[in-house]
mmCIF file of C-alpha atoms in Angstrom:
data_model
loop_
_atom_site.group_PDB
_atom_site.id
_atom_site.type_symbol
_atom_site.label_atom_id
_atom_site.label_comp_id
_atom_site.label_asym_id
_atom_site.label_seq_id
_atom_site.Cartn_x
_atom_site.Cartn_y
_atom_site.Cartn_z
ATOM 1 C CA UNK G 1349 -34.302 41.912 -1.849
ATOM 2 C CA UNK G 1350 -31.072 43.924 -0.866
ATOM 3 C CA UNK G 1351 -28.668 44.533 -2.609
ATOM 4 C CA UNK G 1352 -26.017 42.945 -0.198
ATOM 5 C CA UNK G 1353 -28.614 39.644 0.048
ATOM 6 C CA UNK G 1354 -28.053 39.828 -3.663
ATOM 7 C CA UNK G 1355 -24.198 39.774 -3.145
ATOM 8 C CA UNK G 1356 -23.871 37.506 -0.640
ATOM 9 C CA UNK G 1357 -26.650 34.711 -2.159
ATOM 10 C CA UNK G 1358 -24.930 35.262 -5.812
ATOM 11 C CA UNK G 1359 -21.362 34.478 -3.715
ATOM 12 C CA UNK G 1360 -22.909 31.339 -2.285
ATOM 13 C CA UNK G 1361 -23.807 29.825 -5.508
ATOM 14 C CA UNK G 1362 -20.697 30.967 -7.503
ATOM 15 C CA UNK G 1363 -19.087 28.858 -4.337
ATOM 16 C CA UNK G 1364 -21.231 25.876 -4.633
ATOM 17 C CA UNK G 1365 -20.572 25.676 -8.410
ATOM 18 C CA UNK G 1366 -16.778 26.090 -7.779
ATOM 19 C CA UNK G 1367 -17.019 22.840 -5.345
ATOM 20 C CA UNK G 1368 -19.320 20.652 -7.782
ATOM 21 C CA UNK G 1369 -16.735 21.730 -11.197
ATOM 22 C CA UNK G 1370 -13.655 20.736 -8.660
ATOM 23 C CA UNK G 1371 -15.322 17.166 -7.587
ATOM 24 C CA UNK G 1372 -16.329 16.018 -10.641
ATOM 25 C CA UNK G 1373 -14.488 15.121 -14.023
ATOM 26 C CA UNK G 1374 -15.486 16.459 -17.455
ATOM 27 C CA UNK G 1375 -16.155 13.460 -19.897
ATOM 28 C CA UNK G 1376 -15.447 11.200 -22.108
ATOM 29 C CA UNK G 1377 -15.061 8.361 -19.210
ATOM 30 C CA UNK G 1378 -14.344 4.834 -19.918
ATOM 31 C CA UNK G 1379 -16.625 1.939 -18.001
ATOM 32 C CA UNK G 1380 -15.302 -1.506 -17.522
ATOM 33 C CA UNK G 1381 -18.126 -4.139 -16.534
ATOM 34 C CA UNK G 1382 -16.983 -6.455 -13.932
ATOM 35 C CA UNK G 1383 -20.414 -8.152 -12.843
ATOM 36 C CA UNK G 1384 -23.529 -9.190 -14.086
ATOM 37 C CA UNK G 1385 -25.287 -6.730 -16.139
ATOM 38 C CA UNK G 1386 -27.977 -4.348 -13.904
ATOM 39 C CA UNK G 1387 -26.035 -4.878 -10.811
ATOM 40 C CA UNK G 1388 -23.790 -2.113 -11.233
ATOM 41 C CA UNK G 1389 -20.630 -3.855 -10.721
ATOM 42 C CA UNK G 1390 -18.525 -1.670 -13.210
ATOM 43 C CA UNK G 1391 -15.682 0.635 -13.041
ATOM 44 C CA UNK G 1392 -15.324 4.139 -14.518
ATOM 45 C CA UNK G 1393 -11.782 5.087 -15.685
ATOM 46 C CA UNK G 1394 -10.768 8.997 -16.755
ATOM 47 C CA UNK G 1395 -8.724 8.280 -19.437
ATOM 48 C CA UNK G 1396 -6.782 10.863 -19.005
ATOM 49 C CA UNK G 1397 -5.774 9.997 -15.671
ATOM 50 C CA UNK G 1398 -4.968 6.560 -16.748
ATOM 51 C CA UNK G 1399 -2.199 7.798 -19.443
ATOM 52 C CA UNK G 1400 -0.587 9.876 -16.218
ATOM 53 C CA UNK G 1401 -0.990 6.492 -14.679
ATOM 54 C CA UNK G 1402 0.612 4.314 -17.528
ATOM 55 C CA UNK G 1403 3.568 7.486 -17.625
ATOM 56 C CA UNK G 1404 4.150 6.965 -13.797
ATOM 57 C CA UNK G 1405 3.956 3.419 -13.877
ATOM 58 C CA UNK G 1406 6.827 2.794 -16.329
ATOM 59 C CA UNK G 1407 9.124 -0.307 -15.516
ATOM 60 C CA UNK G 1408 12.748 0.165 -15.588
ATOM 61 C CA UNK G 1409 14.622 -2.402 -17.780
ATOM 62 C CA UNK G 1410 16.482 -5.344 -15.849
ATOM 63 C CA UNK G 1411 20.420 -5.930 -16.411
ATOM 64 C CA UNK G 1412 20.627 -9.475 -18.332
ATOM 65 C CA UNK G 1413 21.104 -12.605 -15.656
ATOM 66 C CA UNK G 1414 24.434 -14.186 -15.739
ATOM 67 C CA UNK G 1415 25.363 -17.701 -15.769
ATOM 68 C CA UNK G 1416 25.349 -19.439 -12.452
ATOM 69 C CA UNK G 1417 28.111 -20.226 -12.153
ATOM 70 C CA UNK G 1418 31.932 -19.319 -10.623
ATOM 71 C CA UNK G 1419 32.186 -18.998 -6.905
ATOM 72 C CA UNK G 1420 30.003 -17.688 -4.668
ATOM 73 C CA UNK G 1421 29.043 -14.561 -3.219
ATOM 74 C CA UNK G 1422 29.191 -15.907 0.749
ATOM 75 C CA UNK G 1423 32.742 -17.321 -0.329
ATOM 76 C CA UNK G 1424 34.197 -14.373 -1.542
ATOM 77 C CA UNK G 1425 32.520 -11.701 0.081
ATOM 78 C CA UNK G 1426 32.880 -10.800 3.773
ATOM 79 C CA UNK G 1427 29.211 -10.577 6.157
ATOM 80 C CA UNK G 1428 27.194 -11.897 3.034
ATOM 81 C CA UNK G 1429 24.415 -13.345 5.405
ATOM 82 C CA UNK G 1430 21.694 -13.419 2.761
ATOM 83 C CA UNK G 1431 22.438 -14.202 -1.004
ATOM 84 C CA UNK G 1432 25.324 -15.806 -0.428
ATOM 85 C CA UNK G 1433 24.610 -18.635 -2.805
ATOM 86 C CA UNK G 1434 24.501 -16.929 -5.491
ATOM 87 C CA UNK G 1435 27.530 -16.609 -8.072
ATOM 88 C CA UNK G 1436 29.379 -13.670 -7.948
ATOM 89 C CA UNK G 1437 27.876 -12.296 -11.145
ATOM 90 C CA UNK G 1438 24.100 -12.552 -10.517
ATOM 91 C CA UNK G 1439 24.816 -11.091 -6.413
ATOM 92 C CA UNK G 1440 26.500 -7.894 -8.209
ATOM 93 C CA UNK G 1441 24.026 -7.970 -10.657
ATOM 94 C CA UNK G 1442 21.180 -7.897 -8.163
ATOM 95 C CA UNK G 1443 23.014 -5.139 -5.946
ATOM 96 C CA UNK G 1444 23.231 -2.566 -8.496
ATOM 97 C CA UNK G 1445 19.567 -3.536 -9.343
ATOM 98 C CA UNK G 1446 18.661 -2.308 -6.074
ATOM 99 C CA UNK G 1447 21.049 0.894 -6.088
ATOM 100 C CA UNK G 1448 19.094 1.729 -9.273
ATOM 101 C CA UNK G 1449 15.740 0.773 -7.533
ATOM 102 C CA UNK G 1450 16.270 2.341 -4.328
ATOM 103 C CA UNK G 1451 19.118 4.932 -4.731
ATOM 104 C CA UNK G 1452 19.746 6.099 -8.047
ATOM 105 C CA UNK G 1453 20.798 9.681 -6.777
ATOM 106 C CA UNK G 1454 22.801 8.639 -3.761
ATOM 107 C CA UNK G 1455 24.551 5.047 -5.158
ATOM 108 C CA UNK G 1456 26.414 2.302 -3.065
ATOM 109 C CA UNK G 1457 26.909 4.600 -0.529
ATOM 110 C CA UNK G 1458 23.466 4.890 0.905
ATOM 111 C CA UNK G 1459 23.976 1.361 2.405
ATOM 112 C CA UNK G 1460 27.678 1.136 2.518
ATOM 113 C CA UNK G 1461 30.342 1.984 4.196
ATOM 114 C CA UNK G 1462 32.641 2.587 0.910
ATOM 115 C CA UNK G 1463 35.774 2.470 2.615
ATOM 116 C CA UNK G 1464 34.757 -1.464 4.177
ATOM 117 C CA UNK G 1465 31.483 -2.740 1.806
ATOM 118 C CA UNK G 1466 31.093 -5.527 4.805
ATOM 119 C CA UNK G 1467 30.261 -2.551 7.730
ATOM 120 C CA UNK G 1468 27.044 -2.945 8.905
ATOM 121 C CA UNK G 1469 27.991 0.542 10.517
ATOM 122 C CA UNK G 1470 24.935 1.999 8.678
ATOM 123 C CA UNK G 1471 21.492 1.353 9.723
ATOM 124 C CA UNK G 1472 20.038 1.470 5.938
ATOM 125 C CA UNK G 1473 22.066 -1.634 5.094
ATOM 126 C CA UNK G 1474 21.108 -4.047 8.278
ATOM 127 C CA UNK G 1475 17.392 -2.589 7.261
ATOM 128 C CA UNK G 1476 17.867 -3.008 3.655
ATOM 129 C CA UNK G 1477 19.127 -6.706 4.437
ATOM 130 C CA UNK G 1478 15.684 -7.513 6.199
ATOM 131 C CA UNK G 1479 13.918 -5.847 3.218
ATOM 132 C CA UNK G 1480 15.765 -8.220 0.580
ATOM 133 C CA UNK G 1481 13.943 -11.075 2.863
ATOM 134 C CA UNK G 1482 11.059 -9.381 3.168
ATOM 135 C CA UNK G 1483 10.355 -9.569 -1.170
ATOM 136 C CA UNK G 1484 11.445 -12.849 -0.444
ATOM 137 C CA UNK G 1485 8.852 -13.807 1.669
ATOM 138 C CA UNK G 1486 5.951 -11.819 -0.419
ATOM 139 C CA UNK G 1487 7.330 -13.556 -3.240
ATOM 140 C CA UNK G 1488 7.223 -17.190 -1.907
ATOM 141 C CA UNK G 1489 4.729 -17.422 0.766
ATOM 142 C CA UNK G 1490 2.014 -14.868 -0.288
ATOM 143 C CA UNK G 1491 0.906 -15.869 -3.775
ATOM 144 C CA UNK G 1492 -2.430 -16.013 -3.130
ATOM 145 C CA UNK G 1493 -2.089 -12.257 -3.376
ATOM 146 C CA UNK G 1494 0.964 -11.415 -5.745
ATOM 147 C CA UNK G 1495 0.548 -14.355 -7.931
ATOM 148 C CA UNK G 1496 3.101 -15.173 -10.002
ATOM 149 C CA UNK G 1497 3.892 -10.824 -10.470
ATOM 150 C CA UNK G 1498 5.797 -10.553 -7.322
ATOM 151 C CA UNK G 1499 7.441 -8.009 -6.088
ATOM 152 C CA UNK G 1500 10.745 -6.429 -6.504
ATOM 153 C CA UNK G 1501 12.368 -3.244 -4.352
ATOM 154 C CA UNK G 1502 11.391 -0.800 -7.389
ATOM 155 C CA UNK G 1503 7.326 -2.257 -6.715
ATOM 156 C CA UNK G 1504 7.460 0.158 -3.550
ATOM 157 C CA UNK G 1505 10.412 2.340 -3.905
ATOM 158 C CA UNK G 1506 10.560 3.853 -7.638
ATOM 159 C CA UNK G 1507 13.850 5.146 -7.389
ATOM 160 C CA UNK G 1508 13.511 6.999 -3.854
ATOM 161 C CA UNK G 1509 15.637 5.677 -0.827
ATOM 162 C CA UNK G 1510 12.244 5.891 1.006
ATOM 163 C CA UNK G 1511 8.487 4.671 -0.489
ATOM 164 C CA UNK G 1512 6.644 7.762 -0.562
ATOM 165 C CA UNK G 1513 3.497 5.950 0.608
ATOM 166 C CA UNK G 1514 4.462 4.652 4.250
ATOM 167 C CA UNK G 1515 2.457 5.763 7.475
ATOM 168 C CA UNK G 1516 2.881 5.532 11.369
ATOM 169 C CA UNK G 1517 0.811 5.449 14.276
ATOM 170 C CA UNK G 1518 -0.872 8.870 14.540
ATOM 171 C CA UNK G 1519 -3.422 9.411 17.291
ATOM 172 C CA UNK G 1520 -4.301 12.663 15.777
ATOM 173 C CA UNK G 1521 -3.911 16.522 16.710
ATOM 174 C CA UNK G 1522 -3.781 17.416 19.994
ATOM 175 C CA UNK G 1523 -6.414 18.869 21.687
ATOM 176 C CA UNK G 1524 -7.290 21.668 23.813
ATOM 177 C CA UNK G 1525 -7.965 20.438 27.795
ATOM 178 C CA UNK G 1526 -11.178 20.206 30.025
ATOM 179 C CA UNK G 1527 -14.316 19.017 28.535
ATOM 180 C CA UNK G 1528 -13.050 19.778 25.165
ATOM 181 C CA UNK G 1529 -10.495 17.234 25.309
ATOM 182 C CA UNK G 1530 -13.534 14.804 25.329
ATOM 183 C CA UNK G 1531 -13.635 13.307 22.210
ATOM 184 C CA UNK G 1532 -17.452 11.884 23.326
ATOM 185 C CA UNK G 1533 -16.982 9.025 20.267
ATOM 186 C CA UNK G 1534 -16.177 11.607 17.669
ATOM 187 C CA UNK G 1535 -13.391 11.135 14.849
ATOM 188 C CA UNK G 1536 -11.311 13.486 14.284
ATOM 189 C CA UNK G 1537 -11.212 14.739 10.391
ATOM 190 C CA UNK G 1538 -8.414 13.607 8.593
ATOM 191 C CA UNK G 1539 -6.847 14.224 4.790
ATOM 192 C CA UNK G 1540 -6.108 11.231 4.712
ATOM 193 C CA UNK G 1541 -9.803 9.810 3.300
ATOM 194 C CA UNK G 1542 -10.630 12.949 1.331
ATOM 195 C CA UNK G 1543 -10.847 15.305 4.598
ATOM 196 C CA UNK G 1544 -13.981 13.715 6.083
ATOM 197 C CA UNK G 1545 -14.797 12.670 9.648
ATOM 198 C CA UNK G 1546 -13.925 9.172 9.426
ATOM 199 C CA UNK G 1547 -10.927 8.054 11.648
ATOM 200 C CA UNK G 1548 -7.601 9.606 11.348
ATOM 201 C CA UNK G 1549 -5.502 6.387 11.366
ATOM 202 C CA UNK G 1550 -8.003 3.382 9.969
ATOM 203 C CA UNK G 1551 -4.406 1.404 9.340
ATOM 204 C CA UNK G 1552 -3.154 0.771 13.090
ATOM 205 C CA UNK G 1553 -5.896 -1.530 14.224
ATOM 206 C CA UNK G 1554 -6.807 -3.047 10.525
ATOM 207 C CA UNK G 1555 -3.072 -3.729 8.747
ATOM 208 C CA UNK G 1556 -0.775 -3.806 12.461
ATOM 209 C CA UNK G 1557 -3.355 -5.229 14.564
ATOM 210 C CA UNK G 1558 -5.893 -7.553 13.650
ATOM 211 C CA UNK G 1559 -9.416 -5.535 14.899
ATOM 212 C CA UNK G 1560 -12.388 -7.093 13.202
ATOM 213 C CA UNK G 1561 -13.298 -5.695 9.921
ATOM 214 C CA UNK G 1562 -16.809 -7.134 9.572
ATOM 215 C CA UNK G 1563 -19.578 -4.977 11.108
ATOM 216 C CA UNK G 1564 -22.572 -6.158 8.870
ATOM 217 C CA UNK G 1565 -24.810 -8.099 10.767
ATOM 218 C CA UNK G 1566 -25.850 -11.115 9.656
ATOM 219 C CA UNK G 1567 -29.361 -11.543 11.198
ATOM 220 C CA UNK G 1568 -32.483 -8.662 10.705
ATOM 221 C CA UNK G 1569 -33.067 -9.044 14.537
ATOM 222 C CA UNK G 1570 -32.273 -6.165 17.469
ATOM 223 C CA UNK G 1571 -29.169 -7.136 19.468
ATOM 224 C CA UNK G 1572 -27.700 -9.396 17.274
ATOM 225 C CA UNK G 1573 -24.968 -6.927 16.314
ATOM 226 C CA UNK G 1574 -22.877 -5.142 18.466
ATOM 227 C CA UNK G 1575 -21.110 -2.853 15.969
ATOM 228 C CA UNK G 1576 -21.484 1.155 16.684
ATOM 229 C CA UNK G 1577 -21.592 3.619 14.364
ATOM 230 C CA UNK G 1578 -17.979 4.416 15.405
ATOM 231 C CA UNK G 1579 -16.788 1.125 14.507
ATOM 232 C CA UNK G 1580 -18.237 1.087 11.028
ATOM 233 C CA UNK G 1581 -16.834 4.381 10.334
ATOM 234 C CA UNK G 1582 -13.265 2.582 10.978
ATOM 235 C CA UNK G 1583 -14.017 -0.139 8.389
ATOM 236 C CA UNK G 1584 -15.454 2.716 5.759
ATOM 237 C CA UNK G 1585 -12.865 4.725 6.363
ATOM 238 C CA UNK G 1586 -10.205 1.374 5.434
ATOM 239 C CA UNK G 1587 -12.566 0.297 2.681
ATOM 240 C CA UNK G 1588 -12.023 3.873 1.371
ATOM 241 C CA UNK G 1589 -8.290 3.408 1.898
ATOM 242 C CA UNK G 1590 -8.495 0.600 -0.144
ATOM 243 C CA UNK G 1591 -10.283 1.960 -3.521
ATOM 244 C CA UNK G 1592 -7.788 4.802 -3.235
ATOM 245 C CA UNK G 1593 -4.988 2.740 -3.454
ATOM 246 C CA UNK G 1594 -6.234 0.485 -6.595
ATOM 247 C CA UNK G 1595 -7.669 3.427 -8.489
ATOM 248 C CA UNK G 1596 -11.371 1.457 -8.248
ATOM 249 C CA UNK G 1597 -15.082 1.785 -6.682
ATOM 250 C CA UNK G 1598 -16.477 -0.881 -4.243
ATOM 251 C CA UNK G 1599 -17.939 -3.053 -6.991
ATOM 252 C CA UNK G 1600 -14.233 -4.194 -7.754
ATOM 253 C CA UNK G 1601 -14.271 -6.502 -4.910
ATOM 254 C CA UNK G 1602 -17.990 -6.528 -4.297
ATOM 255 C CA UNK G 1603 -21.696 -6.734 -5.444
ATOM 256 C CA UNK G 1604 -23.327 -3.511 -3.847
ATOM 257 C CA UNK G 1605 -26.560 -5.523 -3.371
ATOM 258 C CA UNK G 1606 -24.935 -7.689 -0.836
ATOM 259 C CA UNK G 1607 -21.597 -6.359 0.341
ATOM 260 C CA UNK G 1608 -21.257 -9.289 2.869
ATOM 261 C CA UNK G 1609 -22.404 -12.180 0.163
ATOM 262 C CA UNK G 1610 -19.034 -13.661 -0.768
ATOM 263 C CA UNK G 1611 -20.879 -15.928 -3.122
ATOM 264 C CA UNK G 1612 -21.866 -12.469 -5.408
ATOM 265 C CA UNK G 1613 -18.450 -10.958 -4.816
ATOM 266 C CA UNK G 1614 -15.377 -10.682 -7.640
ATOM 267 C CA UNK G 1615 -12.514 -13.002 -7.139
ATOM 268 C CA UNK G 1616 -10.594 -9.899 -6.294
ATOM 269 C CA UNK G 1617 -12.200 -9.992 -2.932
ATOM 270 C CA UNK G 1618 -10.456 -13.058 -2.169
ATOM 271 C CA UNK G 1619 -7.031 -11.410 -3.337
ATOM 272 C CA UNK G 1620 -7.740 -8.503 -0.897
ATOM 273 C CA UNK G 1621 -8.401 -10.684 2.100
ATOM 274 C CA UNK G 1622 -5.233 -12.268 1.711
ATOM 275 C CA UNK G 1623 -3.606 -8.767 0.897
ATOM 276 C CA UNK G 1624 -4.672 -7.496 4.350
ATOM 277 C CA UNK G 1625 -2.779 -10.373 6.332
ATOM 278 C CA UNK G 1626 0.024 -9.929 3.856
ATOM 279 C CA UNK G 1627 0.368 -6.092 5.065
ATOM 280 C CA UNK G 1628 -0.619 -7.527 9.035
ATOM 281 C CA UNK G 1629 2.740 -10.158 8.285
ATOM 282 C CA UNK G 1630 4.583 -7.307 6.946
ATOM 283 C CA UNK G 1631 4.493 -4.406 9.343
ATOM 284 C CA UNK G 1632 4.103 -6.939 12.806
ATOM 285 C CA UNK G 1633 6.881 -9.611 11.329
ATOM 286 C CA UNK G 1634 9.864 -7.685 9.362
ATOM 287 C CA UNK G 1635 8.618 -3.441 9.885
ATOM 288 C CA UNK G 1636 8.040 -3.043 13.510
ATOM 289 C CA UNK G 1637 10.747 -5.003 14.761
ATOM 290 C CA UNK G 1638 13.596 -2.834 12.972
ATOM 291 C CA UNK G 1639 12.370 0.336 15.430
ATOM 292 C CA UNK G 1640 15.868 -0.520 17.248
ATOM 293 C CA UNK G 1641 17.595 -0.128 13.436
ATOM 294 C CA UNK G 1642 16.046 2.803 12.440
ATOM 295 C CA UNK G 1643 17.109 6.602 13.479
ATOM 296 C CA UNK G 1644 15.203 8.768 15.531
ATOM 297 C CA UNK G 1645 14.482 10.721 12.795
ATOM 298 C CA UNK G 1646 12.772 7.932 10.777
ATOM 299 C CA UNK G 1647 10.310 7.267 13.439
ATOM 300 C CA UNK G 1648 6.545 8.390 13.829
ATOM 301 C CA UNK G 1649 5.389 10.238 16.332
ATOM 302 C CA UNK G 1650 4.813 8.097 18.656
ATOM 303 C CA UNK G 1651 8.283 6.633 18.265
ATOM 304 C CA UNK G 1652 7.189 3.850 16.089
ATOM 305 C CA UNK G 1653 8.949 2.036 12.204
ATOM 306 C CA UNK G 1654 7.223 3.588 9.252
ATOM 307 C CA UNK G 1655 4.669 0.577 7.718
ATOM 308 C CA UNK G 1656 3.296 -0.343 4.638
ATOM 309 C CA UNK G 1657 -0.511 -0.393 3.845
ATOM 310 C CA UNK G 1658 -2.174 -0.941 0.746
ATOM 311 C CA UNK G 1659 -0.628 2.311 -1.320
ATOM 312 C CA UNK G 1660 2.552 1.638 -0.823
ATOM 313 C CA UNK G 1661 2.448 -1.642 -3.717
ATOM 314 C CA UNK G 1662 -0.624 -0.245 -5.764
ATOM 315 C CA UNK G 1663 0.034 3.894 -5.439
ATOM 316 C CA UNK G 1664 -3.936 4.004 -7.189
ATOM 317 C CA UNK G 1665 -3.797 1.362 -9.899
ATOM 318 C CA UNK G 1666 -5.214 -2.049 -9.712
ATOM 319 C CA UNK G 1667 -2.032 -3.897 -10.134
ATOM 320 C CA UNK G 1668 1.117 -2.416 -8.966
ATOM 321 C CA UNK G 1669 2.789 -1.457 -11.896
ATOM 322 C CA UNK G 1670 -0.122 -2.371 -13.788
ATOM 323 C CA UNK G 1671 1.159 -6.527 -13.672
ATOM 324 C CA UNK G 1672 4.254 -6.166 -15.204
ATOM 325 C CA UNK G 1673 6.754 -8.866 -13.651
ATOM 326 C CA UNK G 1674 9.816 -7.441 -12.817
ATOM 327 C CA UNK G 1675 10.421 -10.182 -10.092
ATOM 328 C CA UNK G 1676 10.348 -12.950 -12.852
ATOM 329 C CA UNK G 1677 13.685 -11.877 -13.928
ATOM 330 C CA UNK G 1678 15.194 -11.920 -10.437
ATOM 331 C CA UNK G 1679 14.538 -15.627 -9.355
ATOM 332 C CA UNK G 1680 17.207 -15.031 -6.022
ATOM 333 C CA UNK G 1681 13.949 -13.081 -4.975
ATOM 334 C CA UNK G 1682 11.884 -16.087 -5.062
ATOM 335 C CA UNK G 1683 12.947 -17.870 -2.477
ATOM 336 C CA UNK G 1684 13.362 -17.391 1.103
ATOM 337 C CA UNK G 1685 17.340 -16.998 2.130
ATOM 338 C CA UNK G 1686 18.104 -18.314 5.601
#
């Protein structure tokens, strides 16, 4: 063998061991069974991850709730047009919650005009107006998913005027023309799932539109299911999407001896399917309509609202802020204001 072979097969392998050390995670691990023993349904937790986790994951403490009582906001207030039954007290209250939720750094100003705190002149408060209705609407009409946790501003926001997990429509790079614009039912790779070849945006047909997730068929027969290979790469590539977000494998919401058999499947899997309308309500009912609100520069791409998917609540841990209620202390969030 030459010398250069030598080199070049010693380079290879130094290479391949570099990629194996990178994608895996030195022990101890921690399991957590969630199924019936020998099925596999268990989840595997690097501790040390999980104290960056519990670090990042830290809930601010609420101001104390006043009395209800005194006038009220709508009363006293000019262009109150949600929250304006509550008192005085708890409305202020709840405002400088969200200041210190949303815009610690930039304060009242991000959403108001100081020099007339009625302007709707900027765009951030007539959005952040349609947000406040928005928590009020996860809050009373989605339980099935939140519970009785909720959701607050900070859930999503975590002191930053804008979520660092929102997304847009992306149709993917550009491409050069002739034949090799032909995409002949390829995917283009995307970072998004880990840099692989599933699609590059699994979120516009799954949590805007409503495309069908399902591609399992039910019967061992030929032509009883219509699903390509293409098509199940979309669902992989949102069923990826979604153990990223939580932190967790597949066997959270499922049995990996039947994926399809609801009967063998967690109770979680019935919290997800209700999650994924929740996100579908979300973007098509309170995001996507704002596009006239919202400044060019806060667009996608293609000219479309940033949207919420499954990372922007959860941002990789089971429970968004790991089931601490913050929304139990803010009971004007409960309800739906009109």
């Amino acid at each position: 063998m030459s010398v250069a072979l030598r080199f070049a097969i010693g380079g290879f392998v130094l290479a391949a061991a570099a990629v194996i050390l990178y994608q895996t995670e030195r022990p101890p691990m921690d399991t957590v069974q969630r199924g019936y023993r020998g099925v596999a349904m268990q989840e595997i937790y690097n501790p040390r991850i999980v104290a960056n986790q519990l670090d990042a994951n830290k809930v601010p403490v609420s101001l104390p709730r006043l009395p209800d009582s005194g006038p009220k906001a709508g009363a006293v207030y000019k262009n109150v047009k949600v929250l304006g039954d509550e008192s005085v007290g708890n409305f202020t209250r709840l405002m400088a919650s969200i200041t210190n939720w949303v815009s610690p750094a930039q304060g009242c100003a991000y959403c108001h005009d100081v020099n007339n705190m009625a302007s709707d002149g900027l765009y951030t408060k007539v959005v952040a107006r349609r947000m406040i209705q928005m928590v009020q609407n996860v809050n009373a009409n989605w339980k099935n998913h939140v519970a009785e946790t909720g959701v607050t501003c900070y859930t999503c926001h975590r002191g930053q005027p804008v979520p660092a997990n929102i997304w847009f429509n992306n149709p993917g790079p550009q491409q050069a023309g002739g034949m090799a614009q032909t995409p002949a039912g390829k995917n283009h790779p995307t970072a998004l799932i880990n840099d692989t070849s599933l699609p590059f945006d699994p979120f516009t047909p799954f949590l805007e539109g409503d495309a069908n997730i399902r591609v399992i068929g039910q019967q061992a027969l030929a032509g009883t299911n219509r699903s390509s290979i293409k098509q199940t790469d979309w669902t992989y590539a949102l069923m990826i999407h979604f153990s990223q977000s939580l932190g967790v494998n597949c066997t959270y919401c499922h049995n990996s001896r039947s994926f399809t058999d609801w009967s063998q499947s967690t109770p979680q899997r019935v919290t997800a399917w209700y999650g994924i309308r929740m996100v579908r309500d979300l973007n098509n009912n309170y995001l996507d309509p704002l596009h006239g609100v919202f400044p060019q520069a806060r667009l996608g791409p293609t000219g479309d609202s940033p949207k919420v998917n499954c990372t922007t609540c959860h941002q990789g841990v089971y429970k968004p802020l790991f089931g601490v209620s913050m929304a139990k202390d803010f009971p004007e969030l409960q309800t739906v204001s009109h």
